[in-house]
Short mmCIF file of C-alpha atoms in Angstrom, two decimals:
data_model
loop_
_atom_site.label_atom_id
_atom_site.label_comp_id
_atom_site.label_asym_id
_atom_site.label_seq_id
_atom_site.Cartn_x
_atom_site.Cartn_y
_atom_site.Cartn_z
CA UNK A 1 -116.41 44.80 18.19
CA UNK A 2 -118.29 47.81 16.60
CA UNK A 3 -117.52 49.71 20.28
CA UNK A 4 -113.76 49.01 19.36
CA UNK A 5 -114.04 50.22 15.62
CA UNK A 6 -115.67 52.96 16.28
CA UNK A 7 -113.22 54.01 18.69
CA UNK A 8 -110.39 53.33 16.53
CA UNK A 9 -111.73 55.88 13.76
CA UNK A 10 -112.36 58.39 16.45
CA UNK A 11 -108.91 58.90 17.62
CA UNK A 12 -107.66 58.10 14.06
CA UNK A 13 -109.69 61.23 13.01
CA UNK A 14 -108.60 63.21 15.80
CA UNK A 15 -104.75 62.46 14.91
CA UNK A 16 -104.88 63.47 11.76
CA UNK A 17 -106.76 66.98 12.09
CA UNK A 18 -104.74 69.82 11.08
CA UNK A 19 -104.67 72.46 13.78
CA UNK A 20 -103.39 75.87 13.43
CA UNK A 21 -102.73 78.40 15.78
CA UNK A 22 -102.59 82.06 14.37
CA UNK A 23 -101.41 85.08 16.19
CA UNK A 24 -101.02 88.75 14.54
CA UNK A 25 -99.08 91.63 15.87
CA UNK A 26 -98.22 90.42 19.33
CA UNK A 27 -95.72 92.51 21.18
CA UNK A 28 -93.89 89.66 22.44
CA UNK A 29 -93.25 88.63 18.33
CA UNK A 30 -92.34 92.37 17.93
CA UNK A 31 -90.12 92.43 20.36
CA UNK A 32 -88.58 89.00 19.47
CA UNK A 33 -87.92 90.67 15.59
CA UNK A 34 -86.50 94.01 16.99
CA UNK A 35 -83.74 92.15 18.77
CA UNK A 36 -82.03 91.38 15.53
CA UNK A 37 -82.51 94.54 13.96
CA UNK A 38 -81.44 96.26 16.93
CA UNK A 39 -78.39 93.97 16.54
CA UNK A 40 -78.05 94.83 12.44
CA UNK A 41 -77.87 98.74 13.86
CA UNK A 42 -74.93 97.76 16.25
CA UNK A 43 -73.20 96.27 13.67
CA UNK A 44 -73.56 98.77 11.04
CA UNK A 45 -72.86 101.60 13.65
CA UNK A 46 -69.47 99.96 14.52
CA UNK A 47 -68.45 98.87 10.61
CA UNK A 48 -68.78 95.73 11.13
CA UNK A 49 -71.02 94.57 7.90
CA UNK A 50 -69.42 90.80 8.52
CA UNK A 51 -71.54 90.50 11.21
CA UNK A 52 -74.41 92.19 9.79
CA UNK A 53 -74.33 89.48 7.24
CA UNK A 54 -74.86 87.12 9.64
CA UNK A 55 -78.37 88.17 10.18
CA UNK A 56 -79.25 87.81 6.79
CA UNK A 57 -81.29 84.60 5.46
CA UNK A 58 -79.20 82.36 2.81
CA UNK A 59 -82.98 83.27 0.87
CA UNK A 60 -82.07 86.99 1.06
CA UNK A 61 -78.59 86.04 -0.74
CA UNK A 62 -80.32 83.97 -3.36
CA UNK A 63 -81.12 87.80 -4.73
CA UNK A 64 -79.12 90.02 -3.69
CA UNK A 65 -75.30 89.41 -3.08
CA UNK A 66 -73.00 89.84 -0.21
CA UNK A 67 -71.24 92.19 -1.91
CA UNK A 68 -74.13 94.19 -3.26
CA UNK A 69 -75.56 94.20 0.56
CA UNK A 70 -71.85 95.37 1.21
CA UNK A 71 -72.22 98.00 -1.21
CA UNK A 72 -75.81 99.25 -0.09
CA UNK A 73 -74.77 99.67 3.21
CA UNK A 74 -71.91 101.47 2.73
CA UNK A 75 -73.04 103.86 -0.19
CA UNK A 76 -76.39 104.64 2.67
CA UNK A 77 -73.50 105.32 5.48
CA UNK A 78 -71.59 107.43 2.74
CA UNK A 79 -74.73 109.73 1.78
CA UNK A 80 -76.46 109.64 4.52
CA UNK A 81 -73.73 109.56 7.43
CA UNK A 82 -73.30 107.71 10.81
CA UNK A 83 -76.74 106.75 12.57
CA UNK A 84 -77.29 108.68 15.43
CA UNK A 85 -80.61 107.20 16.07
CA UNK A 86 -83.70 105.15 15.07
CA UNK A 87 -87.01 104.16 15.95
CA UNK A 88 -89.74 101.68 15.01
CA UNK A 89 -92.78 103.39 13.02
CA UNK A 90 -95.02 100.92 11.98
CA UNK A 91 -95.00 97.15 12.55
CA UNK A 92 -96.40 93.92 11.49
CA UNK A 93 -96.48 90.10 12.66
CA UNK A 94 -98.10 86.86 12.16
CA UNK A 95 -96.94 83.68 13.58
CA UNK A 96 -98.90 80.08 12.09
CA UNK A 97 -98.08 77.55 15.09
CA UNK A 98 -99.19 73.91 13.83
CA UNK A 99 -98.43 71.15 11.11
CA UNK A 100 -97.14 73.83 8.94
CA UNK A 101 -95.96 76.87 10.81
CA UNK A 102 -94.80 80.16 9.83
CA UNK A 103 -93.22 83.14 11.24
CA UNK A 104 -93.32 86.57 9.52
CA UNK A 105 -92.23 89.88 10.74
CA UNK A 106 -91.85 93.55 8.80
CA UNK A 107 -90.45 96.18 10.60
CA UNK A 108 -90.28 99.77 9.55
CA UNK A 109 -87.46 101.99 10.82
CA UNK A 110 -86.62 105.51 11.01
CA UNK A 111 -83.13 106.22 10.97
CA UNK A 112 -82.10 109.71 12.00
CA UNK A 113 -78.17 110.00 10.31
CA UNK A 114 -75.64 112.86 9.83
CA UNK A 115 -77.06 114.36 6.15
CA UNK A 116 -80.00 112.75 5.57
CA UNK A 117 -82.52 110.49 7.51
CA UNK A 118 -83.44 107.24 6.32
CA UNK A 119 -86.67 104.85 6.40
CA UNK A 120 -85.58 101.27 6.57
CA UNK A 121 -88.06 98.37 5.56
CA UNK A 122 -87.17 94.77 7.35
CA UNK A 123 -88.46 91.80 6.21
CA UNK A 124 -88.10 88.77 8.67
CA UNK A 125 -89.05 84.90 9.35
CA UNK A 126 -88.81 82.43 10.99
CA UNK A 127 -85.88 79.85 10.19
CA UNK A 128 -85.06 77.12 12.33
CA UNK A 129 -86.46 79.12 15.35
CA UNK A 130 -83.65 82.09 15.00
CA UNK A 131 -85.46 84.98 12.80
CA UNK A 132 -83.26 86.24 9.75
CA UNK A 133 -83.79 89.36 7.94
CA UNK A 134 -84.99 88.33 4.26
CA UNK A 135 -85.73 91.51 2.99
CA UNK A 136 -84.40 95.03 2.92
CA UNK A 137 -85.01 98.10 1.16
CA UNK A 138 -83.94 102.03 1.95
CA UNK A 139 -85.16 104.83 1.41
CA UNK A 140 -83.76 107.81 1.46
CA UNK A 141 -85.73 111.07 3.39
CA UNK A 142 -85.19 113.86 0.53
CA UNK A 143 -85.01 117.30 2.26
#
């Protein structure tokens, strides 16, 4: 009886532990989050900030509006002109696999345009395992 007891706490003990699995700055999560920028780029590059939209988290839109996004992207395309190319500089990941997990992603972009060059800041996660973009900021590269 005490053998059986015993046991039972055991594997009650073992069900209930929390286990986390944490990885930073794999490539394979990099490469995972540069998919949908690379597909934001596309979109923007053929005027097509619909679709663009559609990469955004419903988070991102609890702050800043469609139409402001809209507005940022096409004032940027205005001042800056078309992109003609852009590359990652600087990267960052960590994925939580477990009882509570978490997938974040910031991506850094340089985008070389028509007047002047831009560094774009992505902030990603996670949501219902498709990543959205939940942050975004420009700057613009004064000459």
């Amino acid at each position: 009886m005490k053998t059986n007891v015993l046991m039972f706490l055991v594997s009650i003990s073992i069900v209930s532990c929390n286990y986390n699995e944490t990885y930073s700055n794999r490539e394979q999560d990099k490469r995972e989050a540069e998919k949908i920028i690379h597909k934001f780029y596309i979109s923007i590059k053929g005027n097509n900030t619909e679709k663009a939209s559609k990469l955004f988290s419903k988070k991102f839109f609890h702050i800043t509006s469609r139409q402001r996004l809209n507005e940022m992207i096409n004032w940027t395309n205005e001042k800056g002109g078309a992109i003609s190319n852009y590359a990652l500089s600087n990267w960052q990941t960590l994925i939580i696999n477990g009882p509570n997990p978490k997938s974040d992603y910031s991506l850094v972009y340089y985008a070389k345009r028509d007047s002047i060059n831009t560094q774009e800041i992505f902030s990603l996660q996670k949501e219902n395992d498709t990543i959205k973009i939940v942050g975004y900021k420009i700057n613009l590269d004064v000459k």
